[in-house]
CSV table of C-alpha atoms and ligand atoms in Angstrom, one decimal:
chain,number,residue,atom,x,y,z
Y,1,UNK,CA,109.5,116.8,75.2
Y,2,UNK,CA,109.8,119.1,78.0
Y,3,UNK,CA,108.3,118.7,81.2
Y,4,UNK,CA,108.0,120.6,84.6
Y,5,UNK,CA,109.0,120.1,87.7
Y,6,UNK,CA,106.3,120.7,90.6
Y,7,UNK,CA,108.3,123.9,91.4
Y,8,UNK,CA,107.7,125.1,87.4
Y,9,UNK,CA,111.2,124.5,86.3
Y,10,UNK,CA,111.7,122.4,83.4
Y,11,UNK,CA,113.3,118.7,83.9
Y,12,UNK,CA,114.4,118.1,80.6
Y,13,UNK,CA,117.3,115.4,80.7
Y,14,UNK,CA,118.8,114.1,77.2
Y,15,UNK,CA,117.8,110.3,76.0
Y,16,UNK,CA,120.6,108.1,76.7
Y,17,UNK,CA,122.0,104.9,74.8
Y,18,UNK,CA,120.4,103.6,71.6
Y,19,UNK,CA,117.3,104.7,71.0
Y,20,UNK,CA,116.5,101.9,68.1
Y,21,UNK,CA,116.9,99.3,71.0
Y,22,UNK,CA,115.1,101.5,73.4
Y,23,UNK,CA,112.3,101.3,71.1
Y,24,UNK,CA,112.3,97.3,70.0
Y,25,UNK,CA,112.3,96.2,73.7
Y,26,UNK,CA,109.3,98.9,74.0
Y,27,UNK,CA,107.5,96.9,71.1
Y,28,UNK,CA,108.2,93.9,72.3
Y,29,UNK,CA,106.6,94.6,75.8
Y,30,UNK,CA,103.7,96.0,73.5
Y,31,UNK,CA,103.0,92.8,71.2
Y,32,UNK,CA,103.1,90.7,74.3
Y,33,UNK,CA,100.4,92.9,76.0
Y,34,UNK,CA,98.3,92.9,72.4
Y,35,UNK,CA,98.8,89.1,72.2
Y,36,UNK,CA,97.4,88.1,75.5
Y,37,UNK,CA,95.2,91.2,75.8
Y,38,UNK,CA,92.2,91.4,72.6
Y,39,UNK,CA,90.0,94.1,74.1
Y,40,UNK,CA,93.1,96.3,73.9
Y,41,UNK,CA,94.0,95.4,70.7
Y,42,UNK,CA,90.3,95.8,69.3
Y,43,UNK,CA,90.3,99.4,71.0
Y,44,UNK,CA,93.2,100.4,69.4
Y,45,UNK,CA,92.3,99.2,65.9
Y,46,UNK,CA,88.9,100.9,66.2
Y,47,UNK,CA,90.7,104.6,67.4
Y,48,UNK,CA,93.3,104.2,64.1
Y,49,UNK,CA,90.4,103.3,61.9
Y,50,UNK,CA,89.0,106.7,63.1
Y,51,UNK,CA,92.0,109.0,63.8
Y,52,UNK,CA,94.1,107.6,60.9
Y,53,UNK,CA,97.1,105.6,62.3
Y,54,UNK,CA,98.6,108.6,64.9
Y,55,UNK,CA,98.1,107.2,68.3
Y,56,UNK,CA,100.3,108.6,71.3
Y,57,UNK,CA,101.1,106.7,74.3
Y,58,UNK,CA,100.4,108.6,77.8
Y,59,UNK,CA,102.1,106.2,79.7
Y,60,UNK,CA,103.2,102.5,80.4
Y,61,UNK,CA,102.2,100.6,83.8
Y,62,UNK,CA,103.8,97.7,85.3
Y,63,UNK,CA,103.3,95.9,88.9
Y,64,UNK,CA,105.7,94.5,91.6
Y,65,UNK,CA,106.2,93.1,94.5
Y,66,UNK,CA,107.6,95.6,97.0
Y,67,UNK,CA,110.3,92.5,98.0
Y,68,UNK,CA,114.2,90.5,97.5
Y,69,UNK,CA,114.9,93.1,95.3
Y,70,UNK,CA,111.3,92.6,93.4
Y,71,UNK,CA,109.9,96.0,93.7
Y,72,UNK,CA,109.6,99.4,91.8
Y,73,UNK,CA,113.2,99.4,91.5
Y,74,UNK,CA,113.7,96.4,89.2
Y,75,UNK,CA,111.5,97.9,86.7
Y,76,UNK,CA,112.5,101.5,86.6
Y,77,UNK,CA,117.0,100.9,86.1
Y,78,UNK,CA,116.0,99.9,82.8
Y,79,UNK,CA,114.1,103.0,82.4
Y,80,UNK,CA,116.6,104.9,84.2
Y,81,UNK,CA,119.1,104.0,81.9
Y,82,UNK,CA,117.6,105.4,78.8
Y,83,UNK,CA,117.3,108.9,80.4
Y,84,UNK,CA,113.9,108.9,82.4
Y,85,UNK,CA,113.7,110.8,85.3
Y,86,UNK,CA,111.8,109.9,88.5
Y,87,UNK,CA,108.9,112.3,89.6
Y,88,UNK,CA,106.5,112.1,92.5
Y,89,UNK,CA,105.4,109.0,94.6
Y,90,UNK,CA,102.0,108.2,95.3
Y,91,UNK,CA,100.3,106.3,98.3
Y,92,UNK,CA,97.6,103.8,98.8
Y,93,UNK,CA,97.6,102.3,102.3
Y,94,UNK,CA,94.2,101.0,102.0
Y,95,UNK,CA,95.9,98.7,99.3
Y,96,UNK,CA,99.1,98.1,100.3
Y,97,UNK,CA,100.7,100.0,97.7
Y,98,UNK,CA,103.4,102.6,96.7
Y,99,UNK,CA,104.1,103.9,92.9
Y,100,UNK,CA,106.3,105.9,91.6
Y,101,UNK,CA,106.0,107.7,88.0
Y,102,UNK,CA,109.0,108.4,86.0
Y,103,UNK,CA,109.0,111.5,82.8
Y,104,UNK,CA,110.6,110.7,79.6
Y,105,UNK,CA,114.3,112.2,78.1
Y,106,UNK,CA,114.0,114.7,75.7
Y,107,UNK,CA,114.8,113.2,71.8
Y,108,UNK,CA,117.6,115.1,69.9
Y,109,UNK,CA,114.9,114.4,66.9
Y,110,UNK,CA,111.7,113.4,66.8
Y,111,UNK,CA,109.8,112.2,63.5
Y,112,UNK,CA,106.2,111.9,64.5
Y,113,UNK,CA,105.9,108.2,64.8
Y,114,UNK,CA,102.7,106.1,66.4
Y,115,UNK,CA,102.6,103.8,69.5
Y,116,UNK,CA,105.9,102.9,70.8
Y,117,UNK,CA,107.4,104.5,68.0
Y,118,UNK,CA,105.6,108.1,68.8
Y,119,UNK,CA,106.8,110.3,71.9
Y,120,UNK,CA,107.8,108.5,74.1
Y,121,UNK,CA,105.4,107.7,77.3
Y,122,UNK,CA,105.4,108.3,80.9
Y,123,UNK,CA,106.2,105.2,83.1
Y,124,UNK,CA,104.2,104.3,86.3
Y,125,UNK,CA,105.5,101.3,88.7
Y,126,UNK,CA,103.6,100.6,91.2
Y,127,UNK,CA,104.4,97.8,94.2
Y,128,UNK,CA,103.1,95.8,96.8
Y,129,UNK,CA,104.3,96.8,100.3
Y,130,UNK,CA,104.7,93.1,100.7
Y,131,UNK,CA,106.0,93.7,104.7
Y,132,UNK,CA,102.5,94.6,105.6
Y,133,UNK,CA,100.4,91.3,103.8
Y,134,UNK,CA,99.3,88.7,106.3
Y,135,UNK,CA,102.2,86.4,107.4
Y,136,UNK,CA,100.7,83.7,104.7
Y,137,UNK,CA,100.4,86.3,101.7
Y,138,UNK,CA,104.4,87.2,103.0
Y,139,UNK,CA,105.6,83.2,102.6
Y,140,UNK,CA,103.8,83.1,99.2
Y,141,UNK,CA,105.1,86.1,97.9
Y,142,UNK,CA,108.9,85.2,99.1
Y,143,UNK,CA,108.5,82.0,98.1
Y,144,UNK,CA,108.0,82.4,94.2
Y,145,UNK,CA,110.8,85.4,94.6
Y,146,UNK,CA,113.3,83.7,95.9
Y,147,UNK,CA,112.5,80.7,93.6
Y,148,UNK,CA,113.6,83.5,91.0
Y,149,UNK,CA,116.9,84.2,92.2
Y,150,UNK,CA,118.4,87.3,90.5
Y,151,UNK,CA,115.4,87.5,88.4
Y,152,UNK,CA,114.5,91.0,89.0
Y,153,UNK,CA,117.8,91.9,87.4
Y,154,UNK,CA,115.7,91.1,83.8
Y,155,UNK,CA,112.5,92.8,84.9
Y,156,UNK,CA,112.4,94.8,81.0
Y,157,UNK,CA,113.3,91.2,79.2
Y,158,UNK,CA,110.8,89.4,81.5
Y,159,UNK,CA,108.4,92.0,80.4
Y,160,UNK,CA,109.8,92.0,76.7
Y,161,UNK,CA,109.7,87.9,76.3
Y,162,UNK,CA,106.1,87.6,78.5
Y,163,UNK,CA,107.6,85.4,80.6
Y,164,UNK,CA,107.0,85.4,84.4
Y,165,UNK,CA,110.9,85.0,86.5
Y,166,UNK,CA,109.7,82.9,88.5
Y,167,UNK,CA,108.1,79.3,88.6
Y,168,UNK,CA,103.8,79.4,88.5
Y,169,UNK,CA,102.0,79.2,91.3
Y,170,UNK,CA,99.9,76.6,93.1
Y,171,UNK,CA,95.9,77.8,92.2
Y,172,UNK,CA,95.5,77.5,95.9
Y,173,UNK,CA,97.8,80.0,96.6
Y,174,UNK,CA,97.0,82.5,93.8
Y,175,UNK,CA,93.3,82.4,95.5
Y,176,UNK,CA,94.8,82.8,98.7
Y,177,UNK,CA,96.6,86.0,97.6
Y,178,UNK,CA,93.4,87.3,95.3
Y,179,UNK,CA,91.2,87.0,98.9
Y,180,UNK,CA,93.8,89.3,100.9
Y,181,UNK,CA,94.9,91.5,97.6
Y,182,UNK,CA,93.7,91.5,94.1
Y,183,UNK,CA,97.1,93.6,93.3
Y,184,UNK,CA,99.2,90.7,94.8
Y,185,UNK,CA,97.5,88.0,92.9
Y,186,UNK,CA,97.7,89.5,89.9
Y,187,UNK,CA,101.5,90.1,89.9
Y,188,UNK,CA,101.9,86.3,90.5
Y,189,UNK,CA,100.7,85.2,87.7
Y,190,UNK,CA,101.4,88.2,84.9
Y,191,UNK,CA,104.7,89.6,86.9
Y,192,UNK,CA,106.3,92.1,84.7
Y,193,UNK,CA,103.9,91.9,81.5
Y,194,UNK,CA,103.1,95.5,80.7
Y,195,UNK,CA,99.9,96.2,82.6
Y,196,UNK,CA,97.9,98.9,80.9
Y,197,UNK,CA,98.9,101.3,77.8
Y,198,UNK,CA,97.0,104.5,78.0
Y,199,UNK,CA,95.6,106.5,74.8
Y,200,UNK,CA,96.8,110.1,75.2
Y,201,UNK,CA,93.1,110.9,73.9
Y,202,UNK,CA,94.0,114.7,74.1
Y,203,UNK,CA,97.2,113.9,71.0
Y,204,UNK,CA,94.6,112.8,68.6
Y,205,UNK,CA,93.3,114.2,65.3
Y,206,UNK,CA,89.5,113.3,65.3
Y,207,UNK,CA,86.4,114.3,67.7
Y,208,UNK,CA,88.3,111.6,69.9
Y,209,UNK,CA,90.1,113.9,71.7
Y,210,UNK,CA,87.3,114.5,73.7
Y,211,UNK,CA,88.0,111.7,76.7
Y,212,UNK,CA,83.9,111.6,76.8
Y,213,UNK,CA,83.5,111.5,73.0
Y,214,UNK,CA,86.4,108.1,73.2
Y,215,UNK,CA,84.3,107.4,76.4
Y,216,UNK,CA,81.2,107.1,74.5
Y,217,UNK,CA,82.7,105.6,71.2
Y,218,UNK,CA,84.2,102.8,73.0
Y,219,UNK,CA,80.8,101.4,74.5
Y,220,UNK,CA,78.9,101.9,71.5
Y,221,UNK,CA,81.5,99.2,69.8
Y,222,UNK,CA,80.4,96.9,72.8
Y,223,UNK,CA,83.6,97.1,75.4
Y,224,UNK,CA,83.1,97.5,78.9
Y,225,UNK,CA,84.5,100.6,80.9
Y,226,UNK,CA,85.8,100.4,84.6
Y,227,UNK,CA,83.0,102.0,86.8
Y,228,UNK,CA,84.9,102.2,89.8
Y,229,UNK,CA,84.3,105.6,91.6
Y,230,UNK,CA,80.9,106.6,89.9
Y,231,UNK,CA,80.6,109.3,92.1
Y,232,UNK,CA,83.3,111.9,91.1
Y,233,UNK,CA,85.2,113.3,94.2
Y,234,UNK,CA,85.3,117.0,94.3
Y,235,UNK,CA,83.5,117.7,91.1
Y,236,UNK,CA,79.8,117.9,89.9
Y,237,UNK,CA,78.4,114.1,90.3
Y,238,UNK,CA,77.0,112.7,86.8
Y,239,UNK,CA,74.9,110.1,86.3
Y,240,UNK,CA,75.2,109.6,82.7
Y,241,UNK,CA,76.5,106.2,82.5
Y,242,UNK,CA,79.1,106.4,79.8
Y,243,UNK,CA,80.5,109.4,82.0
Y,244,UNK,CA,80.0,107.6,85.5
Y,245,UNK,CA,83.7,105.9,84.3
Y,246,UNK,CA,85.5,109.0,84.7
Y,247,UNK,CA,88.3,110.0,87.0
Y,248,UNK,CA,88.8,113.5,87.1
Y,249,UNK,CA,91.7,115.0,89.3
Y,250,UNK,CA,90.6,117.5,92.0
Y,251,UNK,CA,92.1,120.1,89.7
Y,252,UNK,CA,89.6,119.0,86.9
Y,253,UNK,CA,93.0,119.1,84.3
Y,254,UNK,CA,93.4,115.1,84.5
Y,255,UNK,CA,90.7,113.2,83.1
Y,256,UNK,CA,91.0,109.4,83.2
Y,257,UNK,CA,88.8,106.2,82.1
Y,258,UNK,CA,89.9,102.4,81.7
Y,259,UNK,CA,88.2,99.3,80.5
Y,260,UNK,CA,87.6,96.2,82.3
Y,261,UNK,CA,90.8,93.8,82.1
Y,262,UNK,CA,90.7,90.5,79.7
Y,263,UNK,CA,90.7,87.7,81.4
Y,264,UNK,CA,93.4,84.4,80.1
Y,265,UNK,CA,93.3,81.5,80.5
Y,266,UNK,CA,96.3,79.8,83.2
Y,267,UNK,CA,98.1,76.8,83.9
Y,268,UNK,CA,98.7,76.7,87.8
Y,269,UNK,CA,101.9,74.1,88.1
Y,270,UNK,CA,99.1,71.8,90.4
Y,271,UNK,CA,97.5,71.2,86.9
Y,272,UNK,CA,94.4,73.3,87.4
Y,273,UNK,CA,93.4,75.5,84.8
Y,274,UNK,CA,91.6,78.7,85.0
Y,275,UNK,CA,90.9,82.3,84.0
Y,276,UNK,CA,93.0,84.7,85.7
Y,277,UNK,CA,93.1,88.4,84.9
Y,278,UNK,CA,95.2,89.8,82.4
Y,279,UNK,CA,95.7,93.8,81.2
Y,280,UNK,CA,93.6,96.3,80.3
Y,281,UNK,CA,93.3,99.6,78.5
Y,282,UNK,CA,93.2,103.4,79.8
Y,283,UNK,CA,92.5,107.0,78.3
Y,284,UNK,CA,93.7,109.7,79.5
Y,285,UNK,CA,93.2,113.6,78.6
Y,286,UNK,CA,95.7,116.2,79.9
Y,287,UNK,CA,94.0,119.6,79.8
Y,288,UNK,CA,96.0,122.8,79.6
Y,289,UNK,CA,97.3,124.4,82.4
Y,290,UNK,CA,95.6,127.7,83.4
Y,291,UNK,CA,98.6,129.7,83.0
Y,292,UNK,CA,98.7,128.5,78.8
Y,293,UNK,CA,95.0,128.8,78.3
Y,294,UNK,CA,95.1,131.9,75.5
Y,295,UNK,CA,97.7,129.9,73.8
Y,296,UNK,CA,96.9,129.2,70.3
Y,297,UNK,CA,95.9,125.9,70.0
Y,298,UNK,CA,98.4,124.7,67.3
Y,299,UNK,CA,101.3,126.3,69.6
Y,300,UNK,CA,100.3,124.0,72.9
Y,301,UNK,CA,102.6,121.3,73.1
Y,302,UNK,CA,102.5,118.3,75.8
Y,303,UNK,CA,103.9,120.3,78.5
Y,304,UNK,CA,101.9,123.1,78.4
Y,305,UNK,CA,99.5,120.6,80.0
Y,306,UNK,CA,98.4,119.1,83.3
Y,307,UNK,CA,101.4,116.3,83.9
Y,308,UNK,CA,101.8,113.7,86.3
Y,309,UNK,CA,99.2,111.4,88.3
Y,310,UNK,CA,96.6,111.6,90.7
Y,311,UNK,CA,96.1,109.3,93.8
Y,312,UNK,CA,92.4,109.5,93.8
Y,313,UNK,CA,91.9,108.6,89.9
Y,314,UNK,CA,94.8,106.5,90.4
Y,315,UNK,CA,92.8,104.0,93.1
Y,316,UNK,CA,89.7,103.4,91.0
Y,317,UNK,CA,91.9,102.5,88.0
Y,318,UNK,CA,93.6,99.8,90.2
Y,319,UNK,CA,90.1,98.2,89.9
Y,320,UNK,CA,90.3,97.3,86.4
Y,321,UNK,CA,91.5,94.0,87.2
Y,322,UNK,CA,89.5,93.4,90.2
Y,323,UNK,CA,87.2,90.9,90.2
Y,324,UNK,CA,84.1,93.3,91.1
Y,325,UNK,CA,84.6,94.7,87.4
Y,326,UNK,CA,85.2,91.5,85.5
Y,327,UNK,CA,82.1,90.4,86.5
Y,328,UNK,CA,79.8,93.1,86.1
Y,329,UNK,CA,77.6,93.5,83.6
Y,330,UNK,CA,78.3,96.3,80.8
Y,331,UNK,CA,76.0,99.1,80.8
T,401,OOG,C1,97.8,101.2,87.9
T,401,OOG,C2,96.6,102.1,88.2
T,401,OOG,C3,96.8,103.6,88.2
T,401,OOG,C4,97.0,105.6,86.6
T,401,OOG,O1,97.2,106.0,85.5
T,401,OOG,O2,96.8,106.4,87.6
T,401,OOG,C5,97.1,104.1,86.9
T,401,OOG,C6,97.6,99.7,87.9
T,401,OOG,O3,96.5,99.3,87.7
T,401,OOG,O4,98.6,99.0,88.1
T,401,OOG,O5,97.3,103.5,85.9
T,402,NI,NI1,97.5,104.4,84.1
């Protein structure tokens, strides 16, 4: 699985370690995500009942808090250690965050597996720049870290077992987060569980491979897409609804959707109960890069394709967990 480097040469580093282990901490990050998460679970039964069990992962997302330790960091050694190799950063000031996106190692042999078993994905970590939240947000967000102690030394088995590193919150101060930043409050109370897997709708068999087609398919079987950013920046607006969910890169090579996240239900340590965001589920088609377009089609491989992220799709699709979304109506 080579990729390229934003200077066109290839960054192609081995896997390293054992990739059977690689793999079961991968799936166990995946079943906790398809436990707590039925919309994503739904949508990927529906696409293999269609496109006959081969379903490629674009990428995995996690959140952090950009503190103690807590941040990008934490996540990405694991990844790190199994060959990835870190790429470009993106910036959102208006939300206080930083990600970073790192491009898998190169397998000595692949078999065509499915899921976490198929190529492997791209990873993006994002984090809170925790330093700029309100004094208030700061003593929250330091408080449940420290509580954790060396926690962010088991970000990947935090994220493999579904269980938070530090101690739950108050409800009071997961609402006082959610006022200042969605972002923040939903790292408190999901931490390192895996927040989105994204369909590599391009990889698939069937008239799915269209991202508008999958688009289209998904609200016809009654889920609700992310409609953040109707109006497409730099491209032709549309007013279709099903397409309104779009992200499109200024480029026009990186199309992107998401549905609305699941909401769980949580027990705050204060003994209230209530829903609280959870994951949610992306698409994302990689078009071929102009300089490969009179390649035939059965010769294009993954990085003859538009790679990497895009800021301005990459804000809307924060908003799939943001309470504007979960309560909107579909349609
Ligand atoms: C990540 C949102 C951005 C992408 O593919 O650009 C993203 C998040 O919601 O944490 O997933
Ligand atoms: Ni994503």
């Amino acid at each position: 699985s080579a990729s390229k480097a934003d200077d066109g040469s290839q960054i192609d580093s081995p896997f390293q370690g054992g990739e059977s282990f690689f793999r079961s901490v991968l799936a166990s990050m995946e079943a906790v995500y398809l436990n707590r998460n039925p919309t994503a679970k739904s949508i990927l039964e529906h696409v293999r009942s269609v496109d006959n069990d081969q379903i490629c992962y674009d990428h995995l997302a996690f959140r952090t808090f950009g503190v103690n330790g807590y941040g990008i960091d934490s996540m990405a050694n694991f990844f790190l250690d199994f060959g990835y190799t870190q790429r470009e950063e993106l910036r959102f000031p208006a939300k206080k965050l930083k990600a970073l996106w790192f491009s898998p190692p190169s397998l000595p042999v692949f078999d065509g597996g499915s899921g976490v078993g198929g190529p492997l994905p791209r990873i993006f970590i994002s984090e809170l720049l925790v330093d700029e939240m309100s004094q208030q947000a700061q003593e929250i967000i330091r408080k449940y870290t420290q509580i954790s102690g060396s926690g962010y030394k088991h970000a990947a088995l935090s994220s493999a077992l579904g269980s938070l590193t530090w101690e739950k919150p108050l409800y009071s101060e997961f609402q006082l987060l959610a006022r200042e930043s969605e972002y923040a409050a939903w790292t408190l109370v999901n931490g390192y569980a895996v927040n989105h897997v994204t369909i590599s709708t391009h990889r698939l068999k069937s008239h799915l491979r269209d991202i508008k087609s999958l688009n289209q398919f998904i609200e016809k079987n009654g889920f609700k897409l992310n409609s953040e950013g109707g109006v497409l920046k730099g491209m032709v607006q549309i007013t279709n609804n099903f397409i309104s969910s779009l992200s499109v890169s200024p480029d026009g090579l990186l199309l992107q959707s998401s549905t609305v996240a699941d909401s769980v239900s949580f027990s705050f340590s204060d003994g209230v109960t209530e829903s609280v965001p959870c994951s949610y589920i992306e698409f994302a088609e990689r078009l071929i890069l102009p300089q490969f377009k009179d390649l035939p089609e059965k010769e294009v491989k993954e990085f003859h394709r538009r790679d990497g992220f895009e800021v301005g799709n990459a804000d809307k699709i924060f908003e799939s967990t943001s309470k504007g979304q979960l309560t909107r109506k579909a349609g």
